[in-house]
Short mmCIF file of C-alpha atoms in Angstrom, two decimals:
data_model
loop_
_atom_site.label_atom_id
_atom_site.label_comp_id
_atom_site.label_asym_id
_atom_site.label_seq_id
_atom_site.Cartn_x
_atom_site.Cartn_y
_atom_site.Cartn_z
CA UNK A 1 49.35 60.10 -24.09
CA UNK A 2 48.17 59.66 -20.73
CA UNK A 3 46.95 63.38 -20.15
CA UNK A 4 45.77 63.05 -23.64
CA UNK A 5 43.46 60.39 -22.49
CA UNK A 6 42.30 61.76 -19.26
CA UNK A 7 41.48 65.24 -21.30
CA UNK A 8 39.35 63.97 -23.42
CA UNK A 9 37.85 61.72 -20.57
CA UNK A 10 36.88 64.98 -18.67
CA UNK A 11 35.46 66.29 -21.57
CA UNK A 12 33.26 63.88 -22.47
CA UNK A 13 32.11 63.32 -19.01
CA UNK A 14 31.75 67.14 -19.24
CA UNK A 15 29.48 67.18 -22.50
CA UNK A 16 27.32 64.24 -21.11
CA UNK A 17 26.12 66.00 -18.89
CA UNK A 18 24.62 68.55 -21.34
CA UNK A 19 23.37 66.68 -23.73
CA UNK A 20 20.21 66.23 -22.09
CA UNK A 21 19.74 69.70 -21.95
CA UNK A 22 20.88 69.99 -25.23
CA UNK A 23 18.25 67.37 -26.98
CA UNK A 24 14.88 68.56 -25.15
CA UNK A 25 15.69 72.19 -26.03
CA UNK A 26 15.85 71.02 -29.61
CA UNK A 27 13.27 69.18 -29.53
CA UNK A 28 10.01 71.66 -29.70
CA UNK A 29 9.79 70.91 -33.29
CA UNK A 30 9.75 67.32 -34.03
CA UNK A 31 13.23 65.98 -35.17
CA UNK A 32 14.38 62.08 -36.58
CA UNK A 33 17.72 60.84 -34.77
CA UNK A 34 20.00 62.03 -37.47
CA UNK A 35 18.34 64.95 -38.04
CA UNK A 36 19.14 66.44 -34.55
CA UNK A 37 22.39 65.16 -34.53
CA UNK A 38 23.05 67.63 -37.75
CA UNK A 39 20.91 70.36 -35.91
CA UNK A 40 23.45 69.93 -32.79
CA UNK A 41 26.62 69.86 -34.62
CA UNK A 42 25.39 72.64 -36.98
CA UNK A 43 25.06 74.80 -33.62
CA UNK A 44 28.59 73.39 -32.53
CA UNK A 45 27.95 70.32 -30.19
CA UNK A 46 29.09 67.43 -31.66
CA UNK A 47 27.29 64.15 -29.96
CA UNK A 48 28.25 60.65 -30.75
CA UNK A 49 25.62 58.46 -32.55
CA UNK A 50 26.27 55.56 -30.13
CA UNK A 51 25.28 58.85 -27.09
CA UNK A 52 22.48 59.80 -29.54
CA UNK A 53 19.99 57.00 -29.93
CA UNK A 54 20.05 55.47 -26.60
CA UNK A 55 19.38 58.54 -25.16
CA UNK A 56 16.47 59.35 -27.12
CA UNK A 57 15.23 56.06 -26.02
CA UNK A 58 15.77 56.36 -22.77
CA UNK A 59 14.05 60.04 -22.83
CA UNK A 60 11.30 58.38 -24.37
CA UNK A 61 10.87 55.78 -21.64
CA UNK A 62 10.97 58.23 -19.20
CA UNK A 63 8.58 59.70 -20.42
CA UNK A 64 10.03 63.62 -21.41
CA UNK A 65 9.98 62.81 -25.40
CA UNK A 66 7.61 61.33 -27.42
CA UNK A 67 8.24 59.68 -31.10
CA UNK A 68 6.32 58.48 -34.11
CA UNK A 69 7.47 56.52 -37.36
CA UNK A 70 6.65 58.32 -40.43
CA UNK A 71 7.56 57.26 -44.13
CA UNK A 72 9.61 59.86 -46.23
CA UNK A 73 11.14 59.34 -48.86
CA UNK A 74 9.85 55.46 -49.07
CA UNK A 75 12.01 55.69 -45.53
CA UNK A 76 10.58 54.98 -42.52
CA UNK A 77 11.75 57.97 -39.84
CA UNK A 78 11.16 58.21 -36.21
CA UNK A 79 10.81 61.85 -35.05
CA UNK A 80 10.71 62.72 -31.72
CA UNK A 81 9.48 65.58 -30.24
CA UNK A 82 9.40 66.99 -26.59
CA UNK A 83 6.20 65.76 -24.33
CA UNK A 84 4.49 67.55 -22.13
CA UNK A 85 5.98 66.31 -19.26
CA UNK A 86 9.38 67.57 -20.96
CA UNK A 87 8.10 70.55 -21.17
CA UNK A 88 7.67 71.01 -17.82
CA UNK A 89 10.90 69.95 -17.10
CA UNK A 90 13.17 72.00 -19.52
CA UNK A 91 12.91 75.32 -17.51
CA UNK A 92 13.97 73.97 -14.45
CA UNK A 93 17.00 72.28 -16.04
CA UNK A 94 17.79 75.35 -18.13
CA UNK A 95 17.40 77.64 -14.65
CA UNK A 96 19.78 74.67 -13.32
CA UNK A 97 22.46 75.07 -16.76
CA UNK A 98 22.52 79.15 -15.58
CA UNK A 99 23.44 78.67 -12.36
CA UNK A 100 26.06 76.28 -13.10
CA UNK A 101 27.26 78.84 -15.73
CA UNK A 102 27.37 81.96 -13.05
CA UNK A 103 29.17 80.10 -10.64
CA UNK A 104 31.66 78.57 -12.59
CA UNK A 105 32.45 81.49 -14.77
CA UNK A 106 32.58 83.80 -11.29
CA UNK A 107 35.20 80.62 -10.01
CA UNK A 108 37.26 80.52 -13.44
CA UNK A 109 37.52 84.42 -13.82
CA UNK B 1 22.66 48.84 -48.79
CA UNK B 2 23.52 45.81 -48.22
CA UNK B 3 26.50 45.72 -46.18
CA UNK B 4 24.16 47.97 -43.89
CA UNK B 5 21.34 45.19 -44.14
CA UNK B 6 24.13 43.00 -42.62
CA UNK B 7 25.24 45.20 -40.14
CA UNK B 8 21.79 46.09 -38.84
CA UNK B 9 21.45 42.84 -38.31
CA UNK B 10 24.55 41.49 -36.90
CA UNK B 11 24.05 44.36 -34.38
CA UNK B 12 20.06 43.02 -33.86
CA UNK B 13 21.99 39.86 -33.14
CA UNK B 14 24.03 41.45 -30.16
CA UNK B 15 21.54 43.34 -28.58
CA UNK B 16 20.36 42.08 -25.31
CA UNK B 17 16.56 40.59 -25.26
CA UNK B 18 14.76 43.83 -24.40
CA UNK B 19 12.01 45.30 -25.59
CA UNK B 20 11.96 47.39 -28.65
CA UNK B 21 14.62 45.73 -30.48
CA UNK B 22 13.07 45.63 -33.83
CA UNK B 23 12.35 48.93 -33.21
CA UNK B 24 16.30 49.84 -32.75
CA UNK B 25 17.11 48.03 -36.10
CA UNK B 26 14.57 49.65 -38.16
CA UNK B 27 15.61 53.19 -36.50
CA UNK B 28 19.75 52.23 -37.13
CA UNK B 29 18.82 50.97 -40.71
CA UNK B 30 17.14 54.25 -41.39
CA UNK B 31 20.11 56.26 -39.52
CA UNK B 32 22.75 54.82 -41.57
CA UNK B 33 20.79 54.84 -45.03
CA UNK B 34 20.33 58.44 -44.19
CA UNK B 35 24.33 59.05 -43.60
CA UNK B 36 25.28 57.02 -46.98
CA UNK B 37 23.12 59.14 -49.02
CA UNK B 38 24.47 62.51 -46.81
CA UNK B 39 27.91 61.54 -47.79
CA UNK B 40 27.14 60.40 -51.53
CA UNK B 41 25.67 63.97 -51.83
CA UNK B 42 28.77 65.10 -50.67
CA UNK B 43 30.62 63.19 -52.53
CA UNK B 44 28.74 64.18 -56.04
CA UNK B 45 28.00 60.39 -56.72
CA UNK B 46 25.82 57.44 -56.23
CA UNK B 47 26.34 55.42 -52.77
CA UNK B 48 28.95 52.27 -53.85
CA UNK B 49 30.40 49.39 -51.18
CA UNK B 50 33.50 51.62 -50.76
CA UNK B 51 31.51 54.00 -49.19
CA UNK B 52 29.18 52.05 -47.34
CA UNK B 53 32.43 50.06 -45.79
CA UNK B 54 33.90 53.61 -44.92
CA UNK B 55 30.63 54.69 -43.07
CA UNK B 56 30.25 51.17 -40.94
CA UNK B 57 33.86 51.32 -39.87
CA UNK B 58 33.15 54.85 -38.27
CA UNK B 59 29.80 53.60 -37.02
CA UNK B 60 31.51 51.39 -35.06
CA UNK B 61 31.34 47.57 -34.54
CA UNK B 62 28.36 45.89 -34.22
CA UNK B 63 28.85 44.88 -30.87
CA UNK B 64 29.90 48.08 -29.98
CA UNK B 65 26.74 49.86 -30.70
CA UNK B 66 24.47 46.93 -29.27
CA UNK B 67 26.05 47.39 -26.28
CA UNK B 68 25.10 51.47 -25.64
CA UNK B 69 21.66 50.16 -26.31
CA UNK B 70 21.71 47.55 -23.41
CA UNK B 71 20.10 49.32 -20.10
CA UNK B 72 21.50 46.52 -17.86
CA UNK B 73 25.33 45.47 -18.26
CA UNK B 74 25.38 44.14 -14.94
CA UNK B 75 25.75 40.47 -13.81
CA UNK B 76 26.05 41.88 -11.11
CA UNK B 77 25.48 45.49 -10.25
CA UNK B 78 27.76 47.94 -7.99
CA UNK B 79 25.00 48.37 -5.64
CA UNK B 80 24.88 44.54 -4.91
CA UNK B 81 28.35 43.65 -5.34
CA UNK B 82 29.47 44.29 -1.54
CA UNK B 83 26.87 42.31 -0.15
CA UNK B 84 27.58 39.61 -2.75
CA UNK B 85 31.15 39.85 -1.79
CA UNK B 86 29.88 39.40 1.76
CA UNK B 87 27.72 36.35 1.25
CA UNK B 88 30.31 34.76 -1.09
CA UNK B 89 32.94 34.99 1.61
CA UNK B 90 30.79 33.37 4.33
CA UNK B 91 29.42 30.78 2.19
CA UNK B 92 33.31 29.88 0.96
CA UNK B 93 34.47 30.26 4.66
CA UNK B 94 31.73 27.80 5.60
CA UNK B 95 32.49 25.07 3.05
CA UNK B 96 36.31 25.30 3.93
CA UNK B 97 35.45 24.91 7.90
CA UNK B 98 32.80 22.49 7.51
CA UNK B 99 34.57 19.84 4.49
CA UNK B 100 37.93 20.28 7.02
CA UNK B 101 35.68 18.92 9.90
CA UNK B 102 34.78 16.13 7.73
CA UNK B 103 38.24 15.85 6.20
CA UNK B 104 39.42 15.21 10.08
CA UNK B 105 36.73 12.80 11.12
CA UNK B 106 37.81 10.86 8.11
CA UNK B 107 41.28 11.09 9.28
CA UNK B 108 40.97 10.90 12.87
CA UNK B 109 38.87 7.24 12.21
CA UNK B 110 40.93 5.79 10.01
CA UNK B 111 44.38 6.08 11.99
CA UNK B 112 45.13 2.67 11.76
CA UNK B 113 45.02 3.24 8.03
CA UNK B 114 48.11 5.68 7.71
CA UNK B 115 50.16 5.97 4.43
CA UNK B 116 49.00 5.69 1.24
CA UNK B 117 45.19 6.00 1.97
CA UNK B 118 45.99 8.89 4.09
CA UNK B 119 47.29 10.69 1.16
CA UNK B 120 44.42 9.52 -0.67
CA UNK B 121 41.93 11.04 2.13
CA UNK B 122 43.71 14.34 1.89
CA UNK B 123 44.15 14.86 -1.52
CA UNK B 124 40.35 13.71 -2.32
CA UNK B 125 39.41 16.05 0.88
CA UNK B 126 41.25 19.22 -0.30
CA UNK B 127 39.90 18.45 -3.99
CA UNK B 128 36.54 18.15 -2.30
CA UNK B 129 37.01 21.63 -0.73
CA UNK B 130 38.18 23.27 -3.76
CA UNK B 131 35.22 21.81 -6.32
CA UNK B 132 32.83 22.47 -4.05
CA UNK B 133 33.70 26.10 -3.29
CA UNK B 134 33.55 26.25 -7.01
CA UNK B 135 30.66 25.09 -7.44
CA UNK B 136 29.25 27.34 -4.73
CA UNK B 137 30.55 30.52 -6.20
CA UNK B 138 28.80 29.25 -9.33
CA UNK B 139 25.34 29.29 -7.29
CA UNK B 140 26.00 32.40 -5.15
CA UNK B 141 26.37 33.88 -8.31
CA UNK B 142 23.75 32.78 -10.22
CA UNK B 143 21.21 33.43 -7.04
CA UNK B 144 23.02 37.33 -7.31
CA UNK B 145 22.41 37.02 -11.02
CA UNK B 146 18.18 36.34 -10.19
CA UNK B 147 17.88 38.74 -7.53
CA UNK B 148 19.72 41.53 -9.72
CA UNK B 149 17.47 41.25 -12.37
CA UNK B 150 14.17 40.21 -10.63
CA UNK B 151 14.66 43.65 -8.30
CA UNK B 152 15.74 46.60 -10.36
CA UNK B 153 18.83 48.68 -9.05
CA UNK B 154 16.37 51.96 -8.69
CA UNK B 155 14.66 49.80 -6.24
CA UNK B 156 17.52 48.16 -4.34
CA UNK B 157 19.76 50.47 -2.42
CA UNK B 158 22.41 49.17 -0.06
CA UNK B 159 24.60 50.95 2.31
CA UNK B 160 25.90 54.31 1.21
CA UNK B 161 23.46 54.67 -2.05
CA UNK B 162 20.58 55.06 0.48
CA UNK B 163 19.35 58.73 1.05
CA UNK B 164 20.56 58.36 5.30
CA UNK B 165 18.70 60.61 7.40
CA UNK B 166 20.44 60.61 10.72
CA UNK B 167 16.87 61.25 12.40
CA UNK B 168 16.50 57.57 11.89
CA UNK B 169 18.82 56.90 14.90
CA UNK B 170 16.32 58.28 17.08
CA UNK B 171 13.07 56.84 15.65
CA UNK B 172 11.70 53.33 15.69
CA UNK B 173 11.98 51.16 12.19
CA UNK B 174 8.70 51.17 10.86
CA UNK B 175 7.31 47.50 11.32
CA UNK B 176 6.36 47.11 8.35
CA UNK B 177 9.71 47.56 6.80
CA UNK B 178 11.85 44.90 5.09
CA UNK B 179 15.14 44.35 6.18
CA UNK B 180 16.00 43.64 2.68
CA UNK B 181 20.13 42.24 4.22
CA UNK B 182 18.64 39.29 6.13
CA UNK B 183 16.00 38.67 2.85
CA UNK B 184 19.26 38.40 0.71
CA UNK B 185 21.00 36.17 3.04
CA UNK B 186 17.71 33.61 3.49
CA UNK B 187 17.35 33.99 -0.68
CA UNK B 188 21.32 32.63 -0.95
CA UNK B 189 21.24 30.13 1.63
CA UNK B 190 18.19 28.75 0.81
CA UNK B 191 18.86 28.65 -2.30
CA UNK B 192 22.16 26.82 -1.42
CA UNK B 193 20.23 24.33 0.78
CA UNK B 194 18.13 23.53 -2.41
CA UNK B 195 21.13 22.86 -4.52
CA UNK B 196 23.09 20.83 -2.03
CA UNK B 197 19.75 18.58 -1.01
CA UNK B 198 18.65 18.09 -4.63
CA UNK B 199 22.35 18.27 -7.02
CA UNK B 200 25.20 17.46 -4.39
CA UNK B 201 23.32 14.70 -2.33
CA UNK B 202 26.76 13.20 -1.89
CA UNK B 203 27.85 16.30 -0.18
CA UNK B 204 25.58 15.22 2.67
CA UNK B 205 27.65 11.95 3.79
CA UNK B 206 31.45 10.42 4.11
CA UNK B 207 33.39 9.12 2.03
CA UNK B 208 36.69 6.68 1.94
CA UNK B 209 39.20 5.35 -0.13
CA UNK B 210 38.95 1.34 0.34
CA UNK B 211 41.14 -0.89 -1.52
CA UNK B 212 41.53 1.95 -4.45
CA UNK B 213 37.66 2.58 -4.63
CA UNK B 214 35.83 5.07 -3.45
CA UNK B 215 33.25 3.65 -0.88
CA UNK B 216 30.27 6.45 0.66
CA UNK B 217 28.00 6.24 3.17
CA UNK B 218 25.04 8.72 2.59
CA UNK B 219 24.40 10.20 6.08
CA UNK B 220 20.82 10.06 5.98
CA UNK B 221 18.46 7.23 4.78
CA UNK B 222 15.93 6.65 2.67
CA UNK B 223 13.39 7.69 5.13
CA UNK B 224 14.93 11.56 4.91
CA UNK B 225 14.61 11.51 0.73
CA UNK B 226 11.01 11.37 1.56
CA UNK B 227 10.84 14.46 3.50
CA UNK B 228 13.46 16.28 0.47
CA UNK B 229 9.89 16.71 -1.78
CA UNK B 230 8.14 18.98 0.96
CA UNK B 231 11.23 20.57 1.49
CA UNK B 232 11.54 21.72 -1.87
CA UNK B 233 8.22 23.10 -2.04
CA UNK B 234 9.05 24.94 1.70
CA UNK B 235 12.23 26.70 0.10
CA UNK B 236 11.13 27.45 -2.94
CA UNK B 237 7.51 29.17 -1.63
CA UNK B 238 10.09 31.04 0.94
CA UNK B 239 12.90 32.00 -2.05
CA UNK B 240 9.40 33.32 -3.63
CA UNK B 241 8.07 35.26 -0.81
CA UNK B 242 11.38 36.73 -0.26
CA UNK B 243 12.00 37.61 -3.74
CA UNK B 244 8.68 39.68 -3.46
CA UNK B 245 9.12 41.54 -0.20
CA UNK B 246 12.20 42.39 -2.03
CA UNK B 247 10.28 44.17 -4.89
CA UNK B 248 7.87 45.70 -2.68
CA UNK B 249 10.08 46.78 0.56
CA UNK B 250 6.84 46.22 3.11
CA UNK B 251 5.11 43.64 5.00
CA UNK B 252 1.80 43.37 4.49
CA UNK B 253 -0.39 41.03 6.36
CA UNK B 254 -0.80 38.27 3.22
CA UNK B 255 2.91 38.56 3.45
CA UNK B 256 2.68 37.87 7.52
CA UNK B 257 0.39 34.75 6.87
CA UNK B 258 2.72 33.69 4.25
CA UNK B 259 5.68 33.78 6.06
CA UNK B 260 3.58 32.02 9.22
CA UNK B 261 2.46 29.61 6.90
CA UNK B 262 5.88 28.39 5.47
CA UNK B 263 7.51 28.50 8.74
CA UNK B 264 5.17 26.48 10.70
CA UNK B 265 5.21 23.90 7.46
CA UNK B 266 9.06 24.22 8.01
CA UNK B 267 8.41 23.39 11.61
CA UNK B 268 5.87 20.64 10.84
CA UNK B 269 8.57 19.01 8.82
CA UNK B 270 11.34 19.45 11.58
CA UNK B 271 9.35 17.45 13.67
CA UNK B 272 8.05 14.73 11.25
CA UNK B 273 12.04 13.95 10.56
CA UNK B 274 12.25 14.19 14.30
CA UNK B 275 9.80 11.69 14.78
CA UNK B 276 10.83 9.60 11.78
CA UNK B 277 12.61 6.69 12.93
CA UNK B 278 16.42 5.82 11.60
CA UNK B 279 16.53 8.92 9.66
CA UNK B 280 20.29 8.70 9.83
CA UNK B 281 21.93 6.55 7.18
CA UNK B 282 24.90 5.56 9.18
CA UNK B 283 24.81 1.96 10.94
CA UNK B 284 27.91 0.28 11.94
CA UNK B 285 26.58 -2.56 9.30
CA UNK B 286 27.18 0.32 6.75
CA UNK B 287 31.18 0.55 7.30
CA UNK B 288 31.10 -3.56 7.74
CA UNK B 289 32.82 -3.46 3.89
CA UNK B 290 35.07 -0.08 4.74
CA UNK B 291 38.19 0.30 6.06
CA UNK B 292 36.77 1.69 9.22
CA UNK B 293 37.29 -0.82 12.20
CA UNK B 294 34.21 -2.24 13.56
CA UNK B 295 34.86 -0.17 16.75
CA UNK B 296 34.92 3.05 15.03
CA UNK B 297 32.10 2.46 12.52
CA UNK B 298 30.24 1.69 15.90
CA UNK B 299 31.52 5.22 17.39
CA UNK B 300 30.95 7.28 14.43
CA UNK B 301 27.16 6.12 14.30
CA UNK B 302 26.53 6.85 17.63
CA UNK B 303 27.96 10.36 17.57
CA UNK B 304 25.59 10.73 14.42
CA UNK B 305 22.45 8.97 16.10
CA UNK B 306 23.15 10.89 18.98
CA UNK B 307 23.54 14.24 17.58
CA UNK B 308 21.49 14.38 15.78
CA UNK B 309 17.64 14.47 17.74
CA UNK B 310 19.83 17.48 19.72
CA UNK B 311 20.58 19.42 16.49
CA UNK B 312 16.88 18.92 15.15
CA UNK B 313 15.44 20.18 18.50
CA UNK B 314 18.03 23.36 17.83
CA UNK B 315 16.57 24.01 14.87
CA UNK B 316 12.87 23.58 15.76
CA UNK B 317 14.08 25.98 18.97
CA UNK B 318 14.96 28.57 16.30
CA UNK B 319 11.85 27.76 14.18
CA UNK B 320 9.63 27.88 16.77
CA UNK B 321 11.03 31.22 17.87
CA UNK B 322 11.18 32.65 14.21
CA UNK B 323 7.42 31.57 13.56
CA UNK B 324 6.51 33.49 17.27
CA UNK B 325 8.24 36.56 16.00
CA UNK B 326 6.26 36.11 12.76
CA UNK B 327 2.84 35.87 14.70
CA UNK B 328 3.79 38.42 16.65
CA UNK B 329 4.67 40.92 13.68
CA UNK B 330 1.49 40.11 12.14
CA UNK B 331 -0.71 41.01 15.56
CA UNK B 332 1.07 43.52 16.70
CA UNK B 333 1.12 45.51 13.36
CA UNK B 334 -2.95 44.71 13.42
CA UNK B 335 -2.95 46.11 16.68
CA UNK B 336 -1.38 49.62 15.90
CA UNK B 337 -3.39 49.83 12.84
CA UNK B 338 -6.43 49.74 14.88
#
């Protein structure tokens, strides 16, 4: 039970740390929080609402995303999208992600 | 939709006062609308209360999601917490020392009083100890509590959390740099001198078990209260001024004329009480109804009148020497600049 719990610890701490990466590369074309949650699970990475929307917020405050409400479907949606300051920043995290990935598969070969 | 009406708000309800909360609801309202009509499409029929139950549960409860939205779960953050430990130790330490010195004083003048009243002295003196180490915690962490959330984390970095560059061992501290440990220290203490002078009064004094009442002498007069006003408005500007170089790290020279400016009104008030005469409230006719013998009560109040003058020139010493160092920070910085 114990192991259980630490294994799914690591790998959550270990999936945090992507999911960053994850949103702003999925982000060039404007997305509403539930709507990227399907995009990333329909690609395989499943993210926790409660991860989700606090992290688009926080993105947003820090200025890499941007959002807008828009009304669909007599539903008011708020799509984000990547700003240009997260622009800027995505090729230097996603050099970052392939380094990580060399290194570690070269350690775990 | 309207169990989720509910839950958006009960959730609305949890989340901490921050900005964008409507904002959060109106986003989780249109979240969970959007799941409930995913999973009725799934399903092959219309959204019911069944479903809508089945969709909160895995949601999660309400508090449970408020809480991933709140940016600051801290009372008290990591980065603070040693000092705080720090402070609170001292401060606890200090009430423990200083209520045992009065504890013996009490004991020590009333020997001729042993037995029951000397149980009574004890007892109310260890009580004393304990509620007000309580009630000191209580402000050392509520003065924590202001600090953490008037001076964000990101700005505040104690101890290891500070980038260290070992290069600084060599180099002179810039002069214009805060040394944000002794600001935290004057914040607490002050603000510990404001509580005790304006709440806890009767800290400041003795007091006796006489005939199964509780008799106190305050030790100062009436002709201190006066001063307690000024005071006030000396601590509070400083708790102010300290709470800003906080925020901003630097001195600046408003901030030098400040601090000169409070510290020679804290000096200016040092000496009026100096001057004032029979500031102390303790007079042998004081313990006349006590339990104290006359020769005692006569002892006591001359330790007290006597001490006193020597303890206020201490502290105008130290004032006097804090307000130099103050003029001299201000010139001296003035002087490099040019």
């Amino acid at each position: 039970m114990a192991n259980t719990e630490s294994l799914d610890n690591v790998v959550l701490e270990l999936r945090r740390g992507v999911i960053v990466l994850a949103v702003l590369s999925q982000l060039n074309d404007e997305q509403y929080g539930y709507s990227l949650l399907k995009l990333l699970s329909d690609q395989g990475l499943e993210v926790d609402q409660g991860t989700l929307y606090p992290l688009l917020r926080r993105l947003e405050t820090q200025g890499l995303l941007e959002s807008v409400w828009k009304l669909e479907e007599a539903r008011p949606r708020r799509y984000y999208v990547i700003s240009a300051e997260g622009k800027k920043l995505l090729p230097k995290l996603k050099k970052e992600w392939a380094g990580i990935v060399a290194v570690m598969d070269k350690m775990l070969a | 939709m309207k169990l989720i009406n509910r839950y958006v708000a009960e959730v609305g309800r949890h989340l901490p006062l921050i900005q964008g909360r409507e904002d959060i609801e109106k986003e989780l309202r249109s979240t969970l609308e959007d799941m409930l009509e995913d999973r009725a499409q799934k399903a092959g029929r219309a959204s019911d209360e069944t479903m809508e139950i089945e969709l909160l549960k895995e949601y999660g409860s309400p508090q449970k999601v408020a809480a991933t939205y709140n940016p600051h779960p801290y009372l008290i953050g990591p980065q603070m917490f040693p000092f705080f430990i720090f402070i609170l130790k001292l401060v606890v330490f200090g009430i423990m020392v200083g209520l045992s010195v009065v504890m013996g004083i009490q004991i020590i003048t009333q020997m001729s009083v042993m037995g029951s009243e000397f149980v009574s002295i004890v007892g109310k003196g260890i009580s004393n100890i304990v509620s007000t180490s309580i009630a000191a915690f209580g402000y050392v962490v509520l003065a924590f509590a202001i600090i953490e959330r008037f001076v964000p984390a990101s700005e505040f970095k104690m101890g290891e959390e500070q980038e260290w560059d070992p290069t600084t061992l060599t180099r002179e501290p810039s002069p214009d740099a805060v040394k944000r440990g002794e600001l935290i220290a004057e914040i607490i203490f002050t603000f510990l001198g404001l509580a005790v002078l304006n709440l806890y009064p009767q800290a400041l004094g003795m007091g006796f078990f006489t005939n199964e009442e509780w008799f106190f002498i305050p030790l100062f007069s009436a002709a201190f209260m006066a001063f307690i006003p000024w005071i006030n408005i000396t601590f509070l500007t400083e708790i102010l001024l300290d709470i800003n170089l906080l925020r901003t790290g630097l001195w600046t020279p408003l901030t030098r004329v400040f601090k000169i400016i409070i510290e020679a009104a804290g000096l200016a008030i040092t000496v009026a009480v100096f001057r004032t005469p029979n500031i102390i409230g303790f007079t042998a006719e004081m313990f006349k109804n006590s339990s104290i013998t006359a020769e005692a009560a006569q002892t006591l109040t001359t330790i007290f009148t006597t001490m006193f003058p020597f303890i206020l020139i201490i502290i105008m010493i130290i004032q006097g020497i804090e307000l130099a160092k103050s003029v001299y920070g201000l010139f001296r910085v003035n002087y490099e600049t040019k």
